[in-house]
mmCIF file of C-alpha atoms in Angstrom:
data_model
loop_
_atom_site.group_PDB
_atom_site.id
_atom_site.type_symbol
_atom_site.label_atom_id
_atom_site.label_comp_id
_atom_site.label_asym_id
_atom_site.label_seq_id
_atom_site.Cartn_x
_atom_site.Cartn_y
_atom_site.Cartn_z
ATOM 1 C CA MET A 940 113.452 121.664 88.970
ATOM 2 C CA LEU A 941 110.824 123.646 87.347
ATOM 3 C CA GLY A 942 107.887 124.754 89.346
ATOM 4 C CA ASN A 943 107.656 125.673 92.774
ATOM 5 C CA GLN A 944 109.379 123.066 94.883
ATOM 6 C CA SER A 945 107.137 122.455 97.610
ATOM 7 C CA SER A 946 104.041 122.356 96.185
ATOM 8 C CA CYS A 947 105.332 119.777 94.084
ATOM 9 C CA ALA A 948 103.552 116.759 93.227
ATOM 10 C CA LEU A 949 105.409 114.664 92.631
ATOM 11 C CA PHE A 950 103.030 111.349 93.115
ATOM 12 C CA MET A 951 100.493 112.739 90.459
ATOM 13 C CA GLY A 952 100.954 112.428 87.415
ATOM 14 C CA SER A 953 100.889 110.959 83.865
ATOM 15 C CA TRP A 954 103.074 108.831 81.635
ATOM 16 C CA VAL A 955 104.154 110.316 78.531
ATOM 17 C CA ARG A 956 106.647 109.262 76.073
ATOM 18 C CA ASP A 957 109.554 110.005 75.633
ATOM 19 C CA GLU A 958 112.246 108.879 72.329
ATOM 20 C CA THR A 959 115.126 109.918 74.520
ATOM 21 C CA TYR A 960 114.814 107.092 77.285
ATOM 22 C CA PRO A 961 116.231 104.967 78.778
ATOM 23 C CA GLU A 962 118.623 106.032 80.807
ATOM 24 C CA TYR A 963 120.802 102.438 80.575
ATOM 25 C CA GLN A 964 120.861 99.894 78.035
ATOM 26 C CA TYR A 965 120.121 95.910 79.298
ATOM 27 C CA SER A 966 124.486 95.248 79.072
ATOM 28 C CA CYS A 967 124.429 96.692 81.542
ATOM 29 C CA PRO A 968 125.766 93.724 83.849
ATOM 30 C CA MET A 969 124.250 94.316 87.173
ATOM 31 C CA ILE A 970 120.504 93.355 86.051
ATOM 32 C CA ASP A 971 119.333 89.746 87.387
ATOM 33 C CA PRO A 972 118.102 87.425 84.020
ATOM 34 C CA GLN A 973 114.963 87.925 85.963
ATOM 35 C CA PHE A 974 114.903 91.566 85.038
ATOM 36 C CA ASN A 975 116.704 91.163 81.554
ATOM 37 C CA CYS A 976 113.168 91.217 79.968
ATOM 38 C CA GLN A 977 115.307 92.562 76.317
ATOM 39 C CA MET A 978 118.144 89.703 76.891
ATOM 40 C CA TYR A 979 114.879 86.705 77.091
ATOM 41 C CA GLY A 980 113.752 88.084 73.782
ATOM 42 C CA ARG A 981 110.976 90.790 75.204
ATOM 43 C CA PRO A 982 110.122 91.527 70.883
ATOM 44 C CA ASP A 983 109.140 95.893 71.223
ATOM 45 C CA THR A 984 110.681 98.659 73.357
ATOM 46 C CA ASP A 985 108.255 101.096 73.553
ATOM 47 C CA TYR A 986 107.375 100.092 76.849
ATOM 48 C CA LEU A 987 111.295 102.025 77.687
ATOM 49 C CA LYS A 988 110.225 105.072 76.154
ATOM 50 C CA TYR A 989 108.212 106.460 79.025
ATOM 51 C CA ARG A 990 108.598 109.260 81.410
ATOM 52 C CA TRP A 991 107.244 110.163 84.592
ATOM 53 C CA GLN A 992 105.135 113.879 84.730
ATOM 54 C CA PRO A 993 103.784 115.932 87.602
ATOM 55 C CA VAL A 994 101.537 117.530 87.013
ATOM 56 C CA ASN A 995 102.713 121.133 88.556
ATOM 57 C CA CYS A 996 105.988 120.466 87.915
ATOM 58 C CA GLN A 997 108.918 119.664 86.263
ATOM 59 C CA ILE A 998 112.035 116.809 87.399
ATOM 60 C CA PRO A 999 115.055 116.700 85.821
ATOM 61 C CA ARG A 1000 117.003 114.203 84.736
ATOM 62 C CA PHE A 1001 118.360 111.583 87.372
ATOM 63 C CA ASN A 1002 122.153 112.290 86.568
ATOM 64 C CA GLY A 1003 124.455 109.658 88.214
ATOM 65 C CA ALA A 1004 128.052 111.593 89.481
ATOM 66 C CA ASP A 1005 126.220 114.169 90.074
ATOM 67 C CA PHE A 1006 124.895 112.317 92.715
ATOM 68 C CA LEU A 1007 127.618 110.801 94.377
ATOM 69 C CA MET A 1008 128.991 113.311 94.537
ATOM 70 C CA ARG A 1009 126.102 115.189 96.927
ATOM 71 C CA MET A 1010 126.189 111.551 98.838
ATOM 72 C CA ARG A 1011 130.418 111.408 98.654
ATOM 73 C CA GLY A 1012 131.528 109.121 102.006
ATOM 74 C CA LYS A 1013 128.769 108.255 102.291
ATOM 75 C CA SER A 1014 126.055 104.239 101.798
ATOM 76 C CA VAL A 1015 122.775 103.963 101.050
ATOM 77 C CA MET A 1016 121.027 100.538 101.739
ATOM 78 C CA PHE A 1017 118.216 99.273 99.857
ATOM 79 C CA VAL A 1018 116.206 97.041 102.504
ATOM 80 C CA GLY A 1019 113.464 94.773 101.861
ATOM 81 C CA ASP A 1020 112.611 91.183 99.355
ATOM 82 C CA SER A 1021 112.850 91.369 95.430
ATOM 83 C CA LEU A 1022 111.435 94.752 94.900
ATOM 84 C CA GLY A 1023 113.826 96.434 96.433
ATOM 85 C CA ARG A 1024 116.580 94.331 94.479
ATOM 86 C CA ASN A 1025 114.850 95.708 91.600
ATOM 87 C CA GLN A 1026 115.035 99.451 92.435
ATOM 88 C CA TRP A 1027 119.254 98.329 93.848
ATOM 89 C CA GLN A 1028 119.585 96.939 90.517
ATOM 90 C CA SER A 1029 118.395 99.860 88.149
ATOM 91 C CA LEU A 1030 119.601 103.112 90.147
ATOM 92 C CA ILE A 1031 123.198 101.456 90.057
ATOM 93 C CA CYS A 1032 123.048 100.680 86.404
ATOM 94 C CA MET A 1033 122.122 104.771 85.951
ATOM 95 C CA ILE A 1034 124.746 105.785 88.322
ATOM 96 C CA SER A 1035 127.375 104.204 86.090
ATOM 97 C CA SER A 1036 126.007 104.666 82.466
ATOM 98 C CA GLY A 1037 126.827 108.577 84.045
ATOM 99 C CA LEU A 1038 130.192 107.631 85.038
ATOM 100 C CA PRO A 1039 133.662 106.721 82.768
ATOM 101 C CA SER A 1040 134.071 102.934 82.287
ATOM 102 C CA LEU A 1041 137.132 103.505 84.338
ATOM 103 C CA SER A 1042 135.485 105.164 87.223
ATOM 104 C CA PRO A 1043 136.923 102.357 90.063
ATOM 105 C CA THR A 1044 133.751 99.983 91.423
ATOM 106 C CA GLN A 1045 134.148 97.096 94.133
ATOM 107 C CA PHE A 1046 131.427 93.955 93.812
ATOM 108 C CA PHE A 1047 129.573 91.769 96.764
ATOM 109 C CA ARG A 1048 126.727 90.003 96.344
ATOM 110 C CA GLY A 1049 125.458 87.089 99.015
ATOM 111 C CA ASP A 1050 123.188 86.829 101.361
ATOM 112 C CA PRO A 1051 121.112 88.246 102.994
ATOM 113 C CA LEU A 1052 123.673 91.362 102.203
ATOM 114 C CA SER A 1053 124.564 92.281 99.005
ATOM 115 C CA THR A 1054 126.747 95.265 98.109
ATOM 116 C CA PHE A 1055 128.795 97.659 94.793
ATOM 117 C CA LYS A 1056 131.163 100.352 95.770
ATOM 118 C CA PHE A 1057 131.945 103.300 93.717
ATOM 119 C CA LEU A 1058 135.833 103.594 94.802
ATOM 120 C CA GLU A 1059 136.801 107.410 93.573
ATOM 121 C CA TYR A 1060 134.180 109.286 95.467
ATOM 122 C CA GLY A 1061 133.623 106.368 98.244
ATOM 123 C CA VAL A 1062 129.389 105.671 97.837
ATOM 124 C CA THR A 1063 128.433 102.640 99.307
ATOM 125 C CA VAL A 1064 125.055 100.695 97.799
ATOM 126 C CA SER A 1065 123.988 97.903 99.327
ATOM 127 C CA PHE A 1066 121.005 95.669 99.151
ATOM 128 C CA TYR A 1067 119.885 93.850 102.482
ATOM 129 C CA ARG A 1068 117.652 91.056 101.616
ATOM 130 C CA ALA A 1069 114.751 91.314 104.490
ATOM 131 C CA PRO A 1070 111.509 89.553 102.733
ATOM 132 C CA TYR A 1071 109.073 91.538 105.028
ATOM 133 C CA LEU A 1072 111.706 93.971 106.926
ATOM 134 C CA VAL A 1073 110.884 92.460 110.921
ATOM 135 C CA ASP A 1074 112.482 89.380 112.567
ATOM 136 C CA ILE A 1075 111.683 86.003 111.155
ATOM 137 C CA ASP A 1076 112.048 82.859 114.466
ATOM 138 C CA SER A 1077 111.575 80.258 114.427
ATOM 139 C CA VAL A 1078 109.647 78.509 117.164
ATOM 140 C CA GLN A 1079 109.111 74.751 117.627
ATOM 141 C CA GLY A 1080 110.112 74.070 113.670
ATOM 142 C CA LYS A 1081 107.828 76.419 112.668
ATOM 143 C CA ARG A 1082 109.147 80.017 111.118
ATOM 144 C CA VAL A 1083 107.426 82.824 112.394
ATOM 145 C CA LEU A 1084 107.085 86.591 111.889
ATOM 146 C CA ARG A 1085 107.176 88.716 115.253
ATOM 147 C CA LEU A 1086 105.443 91.600 113.884
ATOM 148 C CA GLY A 1087 106.616 93.774 116.592
ATOM 149 C CA GLU A 1088 110.701 93.569 116.879
ATOM 150 C CA ILE A 1089 113.027 94.559 114.085
ATOM 151 C CA ARG A 1090 115.933 94.598 115.925
ATOM 152 C CA GLY A 1091 117.783 91.454 114.280
ATOM 153 C CA ASN A 1092 117.629 92.600 110.791
ATOM 154 C CA ALA A 1093 118.282 96.411 112.065
ATOM 155 C CA ASN A 1094 122.105 94.884 112.700
ATOM 156 C CA ALA A 1095 122.922 95.592 109.891
ATOM 157 C CA TRP A 1096 121.842 98.550 108.970
ATOM 158 C CA ARG A 1097 122.975 100.914 111.905
ATOM 159 C CA GLY A 1098 124.661 103.642 110.980
ATOM 160 C CA VAL A 1099 124.040 103.410 106.986
ATOM 161 C CA ASP A 1100 123.070 107.402 105.909
ATOM 162 C CA LEU A 1101 121.110 107.092 104.172
ATOM 163 C CA LEU A 1102 118.264 103.736 103.889
ATOM 164 C CA SER A 1103 114.921 103.104 101.476
ATOM 165 C CA PHE A 1104 112.459 100.112 102.951
ATOM 166 C CA ASN A 1105 110.403 98.331 100.431
ATOM 167 C CA THR A 1106 106.657 96.379 101.677
ATOM 168 C CA GLY A 1107 106.446 94.400 98.942
ATOM 169 C CA HIS A 1108 105.634 90.773 100.313
ATOM 170 C CA TRP A 1109 103.089 92.645 102.738
ATOM 171 C CA TRP A 1110 100.242 93.939 99.211
ATOM 172 C CA SER A 1111 101.038 90.377 97.491
ATOM 173 C CA HIS A 1112 101.623 87.328 100.392
ATOM 174 C CA LYS A 1113 97.597 86.816 99.984
ATOM 175 C CA GLY A 1114 98.099 85.957 95.926
ATOM 176 C CA SER A 1115 99.455 84.644 92.969
ATOM 177 C CA LEU A 1116 102.131 86.233 91.547
ATOM 178 C CA GLN A 1117 100.368 88.377 90.138
ATOM 179 C CA GLY A 1118 99.216 92.503 89.723
ATOM 180 C CA PRO A 1119 96.627 94.851 90.224
ATOM 181 C CA SER A 1120 94.052 92.595 88.196
ATOM 182 C CA GLU A 1121 92.224 96.026 87.760
ATOM 183 C CA TRP A 1122 93.528 97.104 83.992
ATOM 184 C CA ASN A 1123 91.992 98.317 82.114
ATOM 185 C CA ALA A 1124 91.499 101.622 81.531
ATOM 186 C CA GLY A 1125 87.817 100.860 82.623
ATOM 187 C CA GLY A 1126 88.279 99.302 86.004
ATOM 188 C CA MET A 1127 88.100 94.907 86.423
ATOM 189 C CA THR A 1128 89.039 92.861 84.570
ATOM 190 C CA THR A 1129 89.021 88.969 84.723
ATOM 191 C CA SER A 1130 92.953 88.634 82.784
ATOM 192 C CA ARG A 1131 96.010 88.844 85.891
ATOM 193 C CA SER A 1132 97.799 87.590 83.308
ATOM 194 C CA CYS A 1133 100.632 90.957 82.027
ATOM 195 C CA TYR A 1134 101.704 88.727 78.841
ATOM 196 C CA GLY A 1135 100.924 91.071 76.382
ATOM 197 C CA GLU A 1136 100.335 94.446 77.546
ATOM 198 C CA THR A 1137 102.535 96.446 75.798
ATOM 199 C CA MET A 1138 101.298 100.526 76.577
ATOM 200 C CA PRO A 1139 100.220 102.198 79.771
ATOM 201 C CA MET A 1140 96.692 102.729 80.980
ATOM 202 C CA THR A 1141 96.107 105.516 80.470
ATOM 203 C CA GLY A 1142 94.697 109.160 82.391
ATOM 204 C CA GLY A 1143 96.483 109.547 84.595
ATOM 205 C CA THR A 1144 96.575 109.739 88.863
ATOM 206 C CA SER A 1145 93.690 111.407 88.125
ATOM 207 C CA GLY A 1146 90.960 108.563 88.189
ATOM 208 C CA GLY A 1147 92.844 107.520 91.601
ATOM 209 C CA TYR A 1148 93.750 103.892 91.791
ATOM 210 C CA PRO A 1149 92.080 101.154 89.215
ATOM 211 C CA GLY A 1150 89.823 98.879 91.345
ATOM 212 C CA THR A 1151 89.965 99.583 94.556
ATOM 213 C CA TYR A 1152 92.307 101.423 97.142
ATOM 214 C CA PRO A 1153 94.574 99.186 98.448
ATOM 215 C CA ASP A 1154 93.528 99.036 102.733
ATOM 216 C CA GLN A 1155 98.357 98.792 102.783
ATOM 217 C CA MET A 1156 97.511 102.520 101.316
ATOM 218 C CA LYS A 1157 95.744 102.533 104.569
ATOM 219 C CA VAL A 1158 97.756 101.078 107.385
ATOM 220 C CA VAL A 1159 100.429 103.635 105.702
ATOM 221 C CA GLN A 1160 99.177 107.012 106.195
ATOM 222 C CA GLU A 1161 97.862 106.517 109.215
ATOM 223 C CA VAL A 1162 100.980 105.334 111.114
ATOM 224 C CA LEU A 1163 102.800 107.944 108.920
ATOM 225 C CA THR A 1164 100.035 110.680 110.346
ATOM 226 C CA SER A 1165 100.520 109.239 114.330
ATOM 227 C CA MET A 1166 104.786 109.256 114.314
ATOM 228 C CA ASN A 1167 106.578 111.951 115.791
ATOM 229 C CA ASN A 1168 109.400 112.128 113.184
ATOM 230 C CA PRO A 1169 107.758 109.906 109.732
ATOM 231 C CA PRO A 1170 109.746 108.567 107.049
ATOM 232 C CA PHE A 1171 109.447 110.524 103.419
ATOM 233 C CA LEU A 1172 107.310 108.212 102.124
ATOM 234 C CA LEU A 1173 107.953 107.399 98.519
ATOM 235 C CA ASP A 1174 105.252 107.119 96.974
ATOM 236 C CA ILE A 1175 105.501 105.301 93.683
ATOM 237 C CA THR A 1176 102.653 102.330 93.868
ATOM 238 C CA LEU A 1177 99.474 104.442 92.102
ATOM 239 C CA LEU A 1178 101.801 105.511 89.005
ATOM 240 C CA SER A 1179 103.571 101.848 89.226
ATOM 241 C CA ALA A 1180 99.557 101.039 89.048
ATOM 242 C CA MET A 1181 99.966 101.601 85.626
ATOM 243 C CA ARG A 1182 102.871 100.382 84.199
ATOM 244 C CA LYS A 1183 101.355 97.266 82.802
ATOM 245 C CA ASP A 1184 103.097 97.071 80.650
ATOM 246 C CA ALA A 1185 106.632 97.190 82.482
ATOM 247 C CA HIS A 1186 106.479 93.695 83.997
ATOM 248 C CA PRO A 1187 108.959 90.507 82.742
ATOM 249 C CA SER A 1188 106.353 88.607 81.734
ATOM 250 C CA ILE A 1189 108.025 85.793 80.001
ATOM 251 C CA TYR A 1190 110.888 87.505 78.939
ATOM 252 C CA ASN A 1191 112.741 86.496 82.648
ATOM 253 C CA GLY A 1192 115.799 84.385 82.205
ATOM 254 C CA ASP A 1193 114.258 82.290 85.544
ATOM 255 C CA LEU A 1194 111.715 81.152 83.487
ATOM 256 C CA THR A 1195 111.989 77.555 81.514
ATOM 257 C CA PRO A 1196 110.902 76.830 77.683
ATOM 258 C CA GLY A 1197 107.688 75.493 79.089
ATOM 259 C CA GLN A 1198 107.330 77.373 81.205
ATOM 260 C CA ARG A 1199 107.534 80.745 78.477
ATOM 261 C CA ALA A 1200 104.898 78.566 76.665
ATOM 262 C CA ASN A 1201 102.302 79.014 79.713
ATOM 263 C CA PRO A 1202 101.710 82.423 80.494
ATOM 264 C CA ASP A 1203 98.913 82.340 81.834
ATOM 265 C CA ASN A 1204 100.422 80.541 84.809
ATOM 266 C CA SER A 1205 103.843 81.185 84.540
ATOM 267 C CA ALA A 1206 104.394 84.767 83.830
ATOM 268 C CA ASP A 1207 105.437 88.056 86.346
ATOM 269 C CA CYS A 1208 103.747 90.517 86.960
ATOM 270 C CA SER A 1209 105.389 91.211 89.730
ATOM 271 C CA HIS A 1210 108.814 92.371 89.034
ATOM 272 C CA TRP A 1211 110.283 94.784 86.486
ATOM 273 C CA CYS A 1212 111.786 94.921 83.285
ATOM 274 C CA LEU A 1213 114.975 96.259 83.894
ATOM 275 C CA PRO A 1214 115.504 99.268 82.516
ATOM 276 C CA GLY A 1215 112.348 100.585 83.745
ATOM 277 C CA LEU A 1216 110.219 101.316 85.829
ATOM 278 C CA PRO A 1217 112.450 101.012 88.797
ATOM 279 C CA ASP A 1218 113.958 103.670 87.073
ATOM 280 C CA THR A 1219 111.782 106.290 87.780
ATOM 281 C CA TRP A 1220 111.591 105.610 91.494
ATOM 282 C CA ASN A 1221 115.604 106.284 91.285
ATOM 283 C CA GLN A 1222 114.707 110.141 89.905
ATOM 284 C CA LEU A 1223 111.025 110.515 92.104
ATOM 285 C CA PHE A 1224 114.329 109.200 94.744
ATOM 286 C CA TYR A 1225 116.880 111.870 94.431
ATOM 287 C CA ALA A 1226 114.543 114.527 93.200
ATOM 288 C CA ALA A 1227 112.885 113.757 96.717
ATOM 289 C CA LEU A 1228 116.393 113.973 98.430
ATOM 290 C CA PHE A 1229 118.682 116.555 96.796
ATOM 291 C CA LEU A 1230 116.087 119.274 94.940
ATOM 292 C CA HIS A 1231 112.173 118.875 96.659
#
């Protein structure tokens, strides 16, 4: 990392074009059809050619072999919803692209737990599906969120060396599958579809959040400041909100031809294409973990 590591503001910056990206190709077998935009007909590729540039430092490119050597004999687990699965698949593709094709691996896909092992290094990278993180009980035939309980889910990650939690459903469950509605540079827009978007928002993070500062961010900051041993916040919300171009939209293998013909109702504007934005999340994950 170039620049003063202690003062590097990883999450403040802008998106810059870089023709050396992406880090891997859509042929990576880990990518779900839901995220594989190129395989399912997305005609443009400009969205693949952007990297995140912090305002006051340079972050290193992701190095899969280096990640495995540093994590040798250890385990990584992503816990959360389908956005966590988005990031988990991205990380496996990024690591794999830097290894010899004959490097031995082992994969188990299950629900709620899926696991990928890099056998030569003894590194396990898993995804545990827990959409709301907290436990869910059945009370009188209804599913009830137990906001103060996490012990049931926690059994799955006891002994894991590195945990990453995502909270996507707590941001979007009040509405349909749509991202930030304030996507034009001037503020609010009436369109809620990401269909046809091919460029990121310009101006960088200096302009602050598009539209209203999310209430969820206020809660996150308040809770973290009150904790004696706070976790590291991989604060990718704002830099992701700028990437209106990076969603699967209608280029989603789970959609029928009829749904693809109706983007206003069917476009997926909450998940992200792979390769794509989650690769940046993992580059920042790598920088924060080992180099920051």
